[in-house]
Each structure stands twice: as structure tokens, then as C-alpha cells.
CSV table of C-alpha atoms in Angstrom, one decimal:
chain,number,residue,atom,x,y,z
E,1,MET,CA,53.3,59.2,15.9
E,2,GLN,CA,51.0,56.5,14.5
E,3,THR,CA,47.3,57.4,14.3
E,4,GLY,CA,44.2,55.4,13.5
E,5,THR,CA,43.5,51.8,14.6
E,6,ASN,CA,45.9,48.9,14.1
E,7,PRO,CA,44.1,46.1,12.2
E,8,GLU,CA,46.4,43.5,13.9
E,9,PHE,CA,45.3,44.6,17.4
E,10,ILE,CA,41.6,44.5,16.3
E,11,ASP,CA,42.1,41.0,15.0
E,12,LEU,CA,43.8,39.8,18.2
E,13,ASP,CA,41.0,41.3,20.3
E,14,ARG,CA,38.3,39.8,18.1
E,15,ARG,CA,39.9,36.3,18.3
E,16,ARG,CA,40.2,36.5,22.1
E,17,LEU,CA,36.5,37.5,22.4
E,18,LEU,CA,35.5,34.7,20.1
E,19,ALA,CA,37.5,32.2,22.1
E,20,VAL,CA,36.0,33.3,25.4
E,21,GLY,CA,32.5,33.3,23.9
E,22,ALA,CA,33.0,29.8,22.5
E,23,ALA,CA,34.2,28.6,25.9
E,24,ALA,CA,31.1,30.1,27.6
E,25,VAL,CA,28.8,28.3,25.1
E,26,ALA,CA,30.6,25.0,25.6
E,27,MET,CA,30.4,25.4,29.3
E,28,ALA,CA,26.7,26.1,29.1
E,29,GLN,CA,26.2,23.0,27.0
E,30,LEU,CA,28.3,20.9,29.4
E,31,VAL,CA,26.4,22.1,32.5
E,32,ALA,CA,23.1,21.4,30.7
E,33,VAL,CA,24.0,17.7,30.2
E,34,ARG,CA,25.5,17.3,33.7
E,35,PRO,CA,23.1,14.5,34.7
E,36,ALA,CA,24.4,12.3,31.9
E,37,MET,CA,28.0,13.3,32.5
E,38,SER,CA,27.8,12.6,36.2
E,39,GLN,CA,27.4,8.9,35.4
E,40,ALA,CA,30.4,8.9,33.2
E,41,THR,CA,32.5,11.0,35.5
E,42,SER,CA,31.5,9.5,38.8
E,43,PRO,CA,33.1,10.3,42.2
E,44,LYS,CA,35.2,7.2,41.7
E,45,ALA,CA,36.8,8.5,38.4
E,46,ALA,CA,40.4,9.4,38.4
E,47,PHE,CA,42.8,11.3,36.2
E,48,ALA,CA,44.6,9.3,33.5
E,49,ALA,CA,48.3,8.6,33.9
E,50,LEU,CA,50.0,11.6,35.5
E,51,LYS,CA,52.9,13.5,34.0
E,52,GLN,CA,56.1,14.4,35.8
E,53,VAL,CA,58.4,17.5,35.3
E,54,ASP,CA,61.5,18.8,37.0
E,55,ALA,CA,60.7,22.3,38.3
E,56,GLY,CA,63.0,24.1,40.7
E,57,LEU,CA,63.4,22.1,43.9
E,58,LEU,CA,60.8,19.6,42.9
E,59,SER,CA,59.9,16.8,40.5
E,60,VAL,CA,56.2,17.7,40.1
E,61,GLY,CA,53.5,15.2,39.4
E,62,TYR,CA,50.5,16.7,37.6
E,63,ALA,CA,47.5,15.9,35.6
E,64,GLU,CA,46.8,17.5,32.2
E,65,GLN,CA,43.7,17.7,30.1
E,66,GLY,CA,42.6,19.6,27.1
E,67,PRO,CA,44.2,20.9,23.9
E,68,ALA,CA,47.9,21.7,24.3
E,69,ASP,CA,47.4,25.1,22.5
E,70,GLY,CA,44.4,26.1,24.7
E,71,PRO,CA,44.5,28.9,27.2
E,72,ALA,CA,46.4,27.6,30.3
E,73,VAL,CA,44.5,27.0,33.5
E,74,ILE,CA,46.4,25.8,36.6
E,75,LEU,CA,44.2,24.4,39.5
E,76,LEU,CA,45.7,24.1,43.0
E,77,HIS,CA,44.4,21.8,45.7
E,78,GLY,CA,44.4,22.2,49.5
E,79,TRP,CA,45.0,20.2,52.7
E,80,PRO,CA,44.0,17.5,53.3
E,81,TYR,CA,43.0,16.9,49.7
E,82,ASP,CA,44.6,16.3,46.4
E,83,ILE,CA,44.4,16.9,42.6
E,84,HIS,CA,41.1,14.8,42.4
E,85,SER,CA,39.3,17.8,43.9
E,86,TYR,CA,39.4,19.0,40.2
E,87,VAL,CA,38.7,15.8,38.3
E,88,ASP,CA,35.2,17.0,37.2
E,89,VAL,CA,36.3,20.7,36.8
E,90,ALA,CA,39.2,19.7,34.6
E,91,SER,CA,36.9,17.6,32.3
E,92,LEU,CA,34.5,20.6,32.0
E,93,LEU,CA,37.2,23.1,31.2
E,94,ALA,CA,39.1,20.8,28.8
E,95,GLY,CA,35.8,20.3,27.0
E,96,ALA,CA,35.5,24.1,26.7
E,97,GLY,CA,39.0,24.3,25.0
E,98,TYR,CA,41.3,25.0,28.0
E,99,ARG,CA,44.6,23.4,28.7
E,100,VAL,CA,44.1,22.3,32.3
E,101,LEU,CA,47.0,21.5,34.6
E,102,VAL,CA,46.5,20.2,38.1
E,103,PRO,CA,49.8,19.7,40.0
E,104,HIS,CA,50.3,17.9,43.3
E,105,LEU,CA,51.7,20.4,45.8
E,106,ARG,CA,54.9,19.6,47.6
E,107,GLY,CA,54.3,16.8,50.0
E,108,TYR,CA,51.5,15.2,48.0
E,109,GLY,CA,51.1,12.5,45.5
E,110,THR,CA,53.9,11.9,43.0
E,111,THR,CA,55.6,15.3,43.7
E,112,ARG,CA,59.1,14.7,45.2
E,113,PHE,CA,62.0,16.9,46.3
E,114,ARG,CA,64.9,16.5,43.9
E,115,SER,CA,67.4,16.5,46.7
E,116,ASP,CA,67.2,14.7,50.1
E,117,ALA,CA,69.1,17.7,51.5
E,118,THR,CA,66.3,20.2,50.7
E,119,PHE,CA,64.5,21.5,53.8
E,120,ARG,CA,60.9,20.3,53.9
E,121,ASN,CA,59.4,23.7,54.0
E,122,GLY,CA,55.7,24.4,54.0
E,123,GLN,CA,55.7,28.3,54.2
E,124,GLN,CA,53.5,30.2,51.8
E,125,ALA,CA,56.3,31.8,49.8
E,126,ALA,CA,57.9,28.5,49.1
E,127,LEU,CA,54.6,27.1,47.6
E,128,GLY,CA,54.3,30.3,45.5
E,129,VAL,CA,57.8,29.8,44.1
E,130,ASP,CA,56.9,26.2,43.4
E,131,LEU,CA,54.1,27.4,41.1
E,132,VAL,CA,56.3,29.8,39.2
E,133,ASP,CA,58.9,27.1,38.8
E,134,PHE,CA,56.2,24.7,37.5
E,135,MET,CA,55.1,27.3,34.9
E,136,ASP,CA,58.7,28.0,33.8
E,137,ALA,CA,59.3,24.3,33.4
E,138,LEU,CA,56.4,23.9,31.1
E,139,GLY,CA,57.0,27.1,29.2
E,140,ILE,CA,53.8,28.8,30.4
E,141,GLU,CA,54.2,32.5,30.6
E,142,LYS,CA,50.8,33.3,32.0
E,143,ALA,CA,47.9,31.3,33.2
E,144,ILE,CA,44.5,31.6,34.9
E,145,LEU,CA,44.9,30.3,38.4
E,146,GLY,CA,42.3,28.6,40.5
E,147,GLY,CA,42.4,27.2,44.0
E,148,TYR,CA,41.0,26.6,47.5
E,149,ASP,CA,42.6,26.3,50.9
E,150,TRP,CA,46.4,26.0,50.4
E,151,GLY,CA,45.8,26.2,46.7
E,152,ALA,CA,44.0,29.5,47.0
E,153,ARG,CA,46.7,31.0,49.2
E,154,THR,CA,49.3,29.9,46.6
E,155,ALA,CA,47.4,31.5,43.8
E,156,ASN,CA,47.1,34.6,45.9
E,157,VAL,CA,50.8,34.7,46.5
E,158,VAL,CA,51.7,34.4,42.8
E,159,ALA,CA,49.0,37.0,41.8
E,160,ALA,CA,50.5,39.4,44.4
E,161,LEU,CA,54.2,38.9,43.8
E,162,TRP,CA,54.2,38.0,40.1
E,163,PRO,CA,51.0,39.5,38.6
E,164,GLN,CA,52.5,39.2,35.1
E,165,ARG,CA,52.2,35.4,35.4
E,166,CYS,CA,48.6,35.5,36.4
E,167,LYS,CA,46.0,36.3,33.7
E,168,ALA,CA,43.1,36.0,36.2
E,169,MET,CA,42.2,34.1,39.4
E,170,VAL,CA,39.4,32.2,41.0
E,171,SER,CA,40.0,32.0,44.8
E,172,VAL,CA,37.8,30.1,47.2
E,173,SER,CA,37.5,31.9,50.5
E,174,GLY,CA,39.0,35.0,49.0
E,175,TYR,CA,42.2,36.6,50.2
E,176,LEU,CA,44.3,34.1,52.2
E,177,ILE,CA,47.8,35.6,52.2
E,178,GLY,CA,49.0,35.4,55.8
E,179,SER,CA,51.5,37.0,58.2
E,180,GLN,CA,53.2,35.4,61.1
E,181,ALA,CA,52.9,38.6,63.1
E,182,VAL,CA,49.1,38.7,62.6
E,183,ASN,CA,48.8,35.0,63.2
E,184,LYS,CA,50.4,35.4,66.7
E,185,ALA,CA,47.5,37.6,67.9
E,186,PRO,CA,44.8,35.7,69.8
E,187,LEU,CA,41.3,35.3,68.2
E,188,PRO,CA,37.9,35.1,70.0
E,189,PRO,CA,37.4,31.7,71.6
E,190,GLN,CA,34.9,30.4,69.0
E,191,ALA,CA,37.4,31.3,66.2
E,192,GLU,CA,40.3,29.6,68.1
E,193,LEU,CA,38.2,26.5,68.5
E,194,GLN,CA,37.9,26.2,64.7
E,195,TRP,CA,41.7,26.1,64.5
E,196,TRP,CA,42.1,23.2,67.0
E,197,TYR,CA,44.2,21.2,64.6
E,198,GLN,CA,46.7,24.0,64.2
E,199,PHE,CA,47.4,24.0,67.9
E,200,TYR,CA,47.5,20.2,67.9
E,201,PHE,CA,50.1,20.2,65.2
E,202,ALA,CA,52.2,22.6,67.3
E,203,THR,CA,52.9,19.8,69.7
E,204,ASP,CA,55.1,16.7,69.4
E,205,ARG,CA,52.0,14.6,70.2
E,206,GLY,CA,50.2,16.3,67.3
E,207,ARG,CA,52.9,15.5,64.9
E,208,ALA,CA,53.1,11.9,66.0
E,209,GLY,CA,49.3,11.6,66.0
E,210,TYR,CA,49.0,12.9,62.4
E,211,ALA,CA,51.7,10.6,61.2
E,212,LYS,CA,50.0,7.6,62.9
E,213,ASN,CA,46.4,8.4,61.9
E,214,THR,CA,46.8,10.4,58.7
E,215,ASP,CA,43.8,9.0,56.9
E,216,ASP,CA,41.4,9.1,59.9
E,217,PHE,CA,42.6,12.7,60.6
E,218,ALA,CA,42.0,13.8,57.0
E,219,LYS,CA,38.5,12.1,56.9
E,220,LEU,CA,37.6,14.0,60.1
E,221,ILE,CA,38.6,17.3,58.5
E,222,TRP,CA,36.6,16.5,55.4
E,223,ARG,CA,33.5,15.9,57.5
E,224,LEU,CA,34.0,19.0,59.7
E,225,ALA,CA,34.8,21.2,56.7
E,226,SER,CA,32.0,20.0,54.5
E,227,PRO,CA,29.3,18.8,56.9
E,228,ARG,CA,26.7,18.3,54.2
E,229,TRP,CA,28.9,16.6,51.6
E,230,ASN,CA,28.1,12.8,51.6
E,231,PHE,CA,31.3,11.6,50.0
E,232,ASP,CA,31.8,7.9,49.8
E,233,ASP,CA,34.8,5.7,50.8
E,234,ALA,CA,36.1,5.4,47.3
E,235,THR,CA,36.1,9.2,46.8
E,236,PHE,CA,38.1,9.7,50.0
E,237,ALA,CA,40.5,6.8,49.3
E,238,ARG,CA,41.2,8.2,45.8
E,239,SER,CA,42.6,11.4,47.5
E,240,ALA,CA,44.1,9.7,50.6
E,241,ALA,CA,46.6,7.9,48.3
E,242,ALA,CA,48.3,11.3,47.9
E,243,PHE,CA,49.1,11.4,51.6
E,244,ARG,CA,51.5,8.4,51.2
E,245,ASN,CA,54.1,10.9,50.0
E,246,PRO,CA,57.2,10.5,52.2
E,247,ASP,CA,57.3,14.3,52.8
E,248,HIS,CA,53.6,14.8,53.5
E,249,VAL,CA,53.8,14.9,57.3
E,250,ASP,CA,56.8,17.1,57.4
E,251,ILE,CA,55.3,19.6,55.0
E,252,VAL,CA,51.9,19.8,56.8
E,253,ILE,CA,53.4,20.2,60.2
E,254,HIS,CA,55.9,22.8,59.1
E,255,ASN,CA,53.1,24.7,57.3
E,256,TYR,CA,51.0,25.1,60.4
E,257,ARG,CA,53.9,25.7,62.8
E,258,TRP,CA,55.3,28.4,60.5
E,259,ARG,CA,52.0,30.2,60.4
E,260,LEU,CA,52.2,30.7,64.2
E,261,GLY,CA,55.8,31.6,64.2
E,262,LEU,CA,56.7,28.3,65.9
E,263,ALA,CA,59.0,27.2,63.0
E,264,ASP,CA,61.5,29.2,61.0
E,265,GLY,CA,61.2,29.6,57.3
E,266,GLU,CA,64.1,29.8,54.9
E,267,ARG,CA,66.1,33.0,54.4
E,268,ARG,CA,65.8,32.7,50.6
E,269,TYR,CA,62.1,33.6,51.1
E,270,ASP,CA,62.5,36.5,53.6
E,271,GLU,CA,62.1,39.3,51.1
E,272,MET,CA,59.0,37.7,49.7
E,273,GLU,CA,57.5,37.2,53.1
E,274,GLU,CA,58.1,40.8,54.0
E,275,LYS,CA,56.1,41.9,51.0
E,276,LEU,CA,53.3,39.3,51.8
E,277,ALA,CA,53.2,40.4,55.4
E,278,LYS,CA,52.0,43.8,54.2
E,279,ALA,CA,48.9,42.2,52.7
E,280,PRO,CA,49.5,43.5,49.2
E,281,VAL,CA,46.5,44.4,47.1
E,282,ILE,CA,45.9,42.0,44.1
E,283,GLY,CA,45.3,43.7,40.8
E,284,VAL,CA,44.5,40.8,38.5
E,285,PRO,CA,40.8,40.1,37.6
E,286,THR,CA,39.4,37.9,40.3
E,287,ILE,CA,36.3,36.0,41.3
E,288,THR,CA,36.2,34.8,44.9
E,289,MET,CA,33.8,32.1,46.0
E,290,GLU,CA,32.4,30.6,49.1
E,291,GLY,CA,30.2,27.6,49.8
E,292,ASP,CA,27.1,28.2,51.9
E,293,ALA,CA,28.1,25.3,54.3
E,294,ASN,CA,31.8,25.7,54.7
E,295,GLY,CA,32.7,24.4,58.1
E,296,ALA,CA,36.4,25.3,57.9
E,297,PRO,CA,37.7,28.6,59.2
E,298,HIS,CA,37.2,31.3,56.5
E,299,PRO,CA,37.1,35.1,56.4
E,300,ASP,CA,34.0,37.1,55.8
E,301,PRO,CA,33.9,38.3,52.1
E,302,ALA,CA,33.3,41.8,53.3
E,303,ASN,CA,36.7,41.8,55.0
E,304,TYR,CA,38.7,41.0,51.9
E,305,ALA,CA,36.7,42.6,49.0
E,306,GLY,CA,39.0,45.7,49.2
E,307,LYS,CA,42.1,43.5,48.7
E,308,PHE,CA,41.2,43.1,45.0
E,309,SER,CA,41.7,46.3,42.9
E,310,GLY,CA,41.0,44.8,39.4
E,311,LYS,CA,37.7,43.7,38.1
E,312,TYR,CA,36.2,41.7,40.9
E,313,GLU,CA,33.2,39.6,41.8
E,314,HIS,CA,32.2,37.4,44.8
E,315,ARG,CA,29.9,34.4,44.4
E,316,LEU,CA,28.2,32.4,47.2
E,317,VAL,CA,27.5,28.9,46.0
E,318,SER,CA,24.4,27.4,47.7
E,319,GLY,CA,23.1,23.9,48.1
E,320,GLY,CA,25.1,22.8,51.2
E,321,ILE,CA,28.5,23.3,49.6
E,322,GLY,CA,31.4,23.0,51.9
E,323,HIS,CA,35.2,23.6,52.0
E,324,ASP,CA,36.2,21.5,49.0
E,325,LEU,CA,34.1,23.7,46.6
E,326,PRO,CA,35.6,22.5,43.3
E,327,GLN,CA,34.8,18.9,44.1
E,328,GLU,CA,31.4,19.6,45.6
E,329,ALA,CA,30.3,22.1,43.0
E,330,PRO,CA,32.4,21.6,39.9
E,331,GLU,CA,30.1,23.3,37.5
E,332,ALA,CA,30.1,26.5,39.6
E,333,PHE,CA,33.9,26.5,39.9
E,334,ALA,CA,34.4,25.8,36.2
E,335,LYS,CA,32.0,28.5,35.2
E,336,ALA,CA,33.9,31.0,37.4
E,337,ILE,CA,37.1,30.1,35.5
E,338,VAL,CA,35.4,30.7,32.1
E,339,ASP,CA,33.8,33.9,33.4
E,340,VAL,CA,36.9,35.4,34.9
E,341,ASP,CA,38.7,34.7,31.6
E,342,GLY,CA,36.3,37.2,30.0
E,343,PHE,CA,36.8,39.9,32.6
């Protein structure tokens, strides 16, 4: 039996602490100069040329910033948004030494199905597998995951089912893993009203309407979900380009119909969905966040705090911050990534 302390372990711990400390200092410096940076990284800024990688069922389009040997951070967008929700967050984190990857989810941007025969499936387990496949394709064993809306749910799924792949997590609106059985139960009228678009998508008229008026529909959701965010036309157009994906409508409609049990998933995901339906506790270090002006349906933080068994913290971001928190409050989101890395 070995006794005493292993110098190699001490050195690894010291280097990790130094790296986290350096990132925190860099983040503080970047936030301090935000007024100057906001002119250089305006709302009209975009990522540089995207990369593409074959990963499982998909050819995934993604943005990458920061040093290739930096700690990996994967940021996941929601609906109806795209990777540009993270254009400022990625710049902040890259400047702090992180390797930042921002993939388009299936049905968005330059991400494509590798086979025309693949079912256009939007269920939660499928998106979770997409993320694991993306990490495998890039040789990333473990990453810090961050997301909101669909992206937060996808991060939650991976943290619950594959915790060994998730170093830590930042999740806007907390715990979002769903169950078809739970979703079939009626909600109070005011809560049902907030989900109006889900019921619209359940109809043929809704599918046709979304296909015909995708941009107008998305812009309406942006305004309802972030009532105090005065985004300009260029900012919206930058993200709306991602909705031109040929699979976008199919994925969105299937996602919301599947939630209500109105569309079948695929049998390959049945075992995963059975586990997710039990609302598994997530053990990885987590920071959950919420904007003080989120107009989209979202759970009360008190209702999900118990779903996180590791080191945990919840943060309310003030200042009229809505649903697209990473784009509306990039410094707060980036700081949460750095902080959770040190948990």
C-alpha cells in the first residue's frame, strides 16, 4: 500500500488551479473593458468561416474559437435561434484560454443529415446522442457544456446519461429533461397559454404556417420570449439564415409533437428515454441561470434545485434579460462557465 502524497498528483492539481485562476483573471479583465469590446464585437458580428465534421448521423457545422489545447467548452443554442447566440460569449471564453465549440443543432445552419433516408427526429435523446457523436468525432473526451432552451435540455441529457463526458454544466432555466407522460397532463390555463405555439404545431395548419412564415414566426417568439431585448434587424437576420436548413421545419415540428406524445420517436432511443422519463438526478457541477425578464415558459428554480446533487448554484441575471440569455447577457454567461470550471 502506497503512503504519503504523490508529487505528480499535486502538480496536476496545482496546474489545474492555476489555469482556472488565470481564466478568471482574464475574464475579469475582459468584462472590465466591455464598452470598448462591444464596439468591435457588435450585434452584427458573425463567426468566422465555419467548420464541418461528420459525426454519427450528421455532418455538423460548427464554429470554433480559442486555443486548440485549451479546456473544451461546447455551447448549445435553442429554438428559434442559432450559434450566434454565443458570438460574444465565445470571444470572451476564447480570450480566457478556452477552446470553444458552438455546433448547429440538427435542422439548423450548415448541419445536414448524412443520409436522405434518416428519419428527421427532434426528440431529446436524439439530440443528446448528436452531442456525444460530435465530441467523439473531434476526439473530445470531456467538456464543459452550456446551453439554453433546446441546448440546455441537450446538455442536461448528456450530463444525466453520460456524466463522464461532462466536466461541468451551465444550464439556463435549469433542469429541462422531459417526459411524454408528464407532458400529456394538463397545466393551469395561464401556463397552457404560454405554450400556444406547441399546440399550433400539433396541427397541419401549424406546420404549414411555420413553413410559410418561418422568419416572422421566429421574430414573434424572440419578442415574446425577450420582451425587453431591443434586437435590431441585422441581429435577427444573422440567426434567421440558419432556418434555411432543408430539415428545419421537420425537426421543429417533430420536436414539439413528440413532447406531447403526438409523434413517435425511434426505437433506438427507447432505453434512453425510459431513463430520462424518470427525471434522473444530475451529479456534475452545475450553475443554473435565469433572466429576470424571461417571457418564455420556464420552471421555478425552487422546483429543480433538488435535481442537481453535485456542487450547485443558481443565478438570476437582472437588467431585463430574457430567454436568449447568452446573447443578451454574454458576460454573465461566460463568467458562469469560468466559475463552474472551478467548482
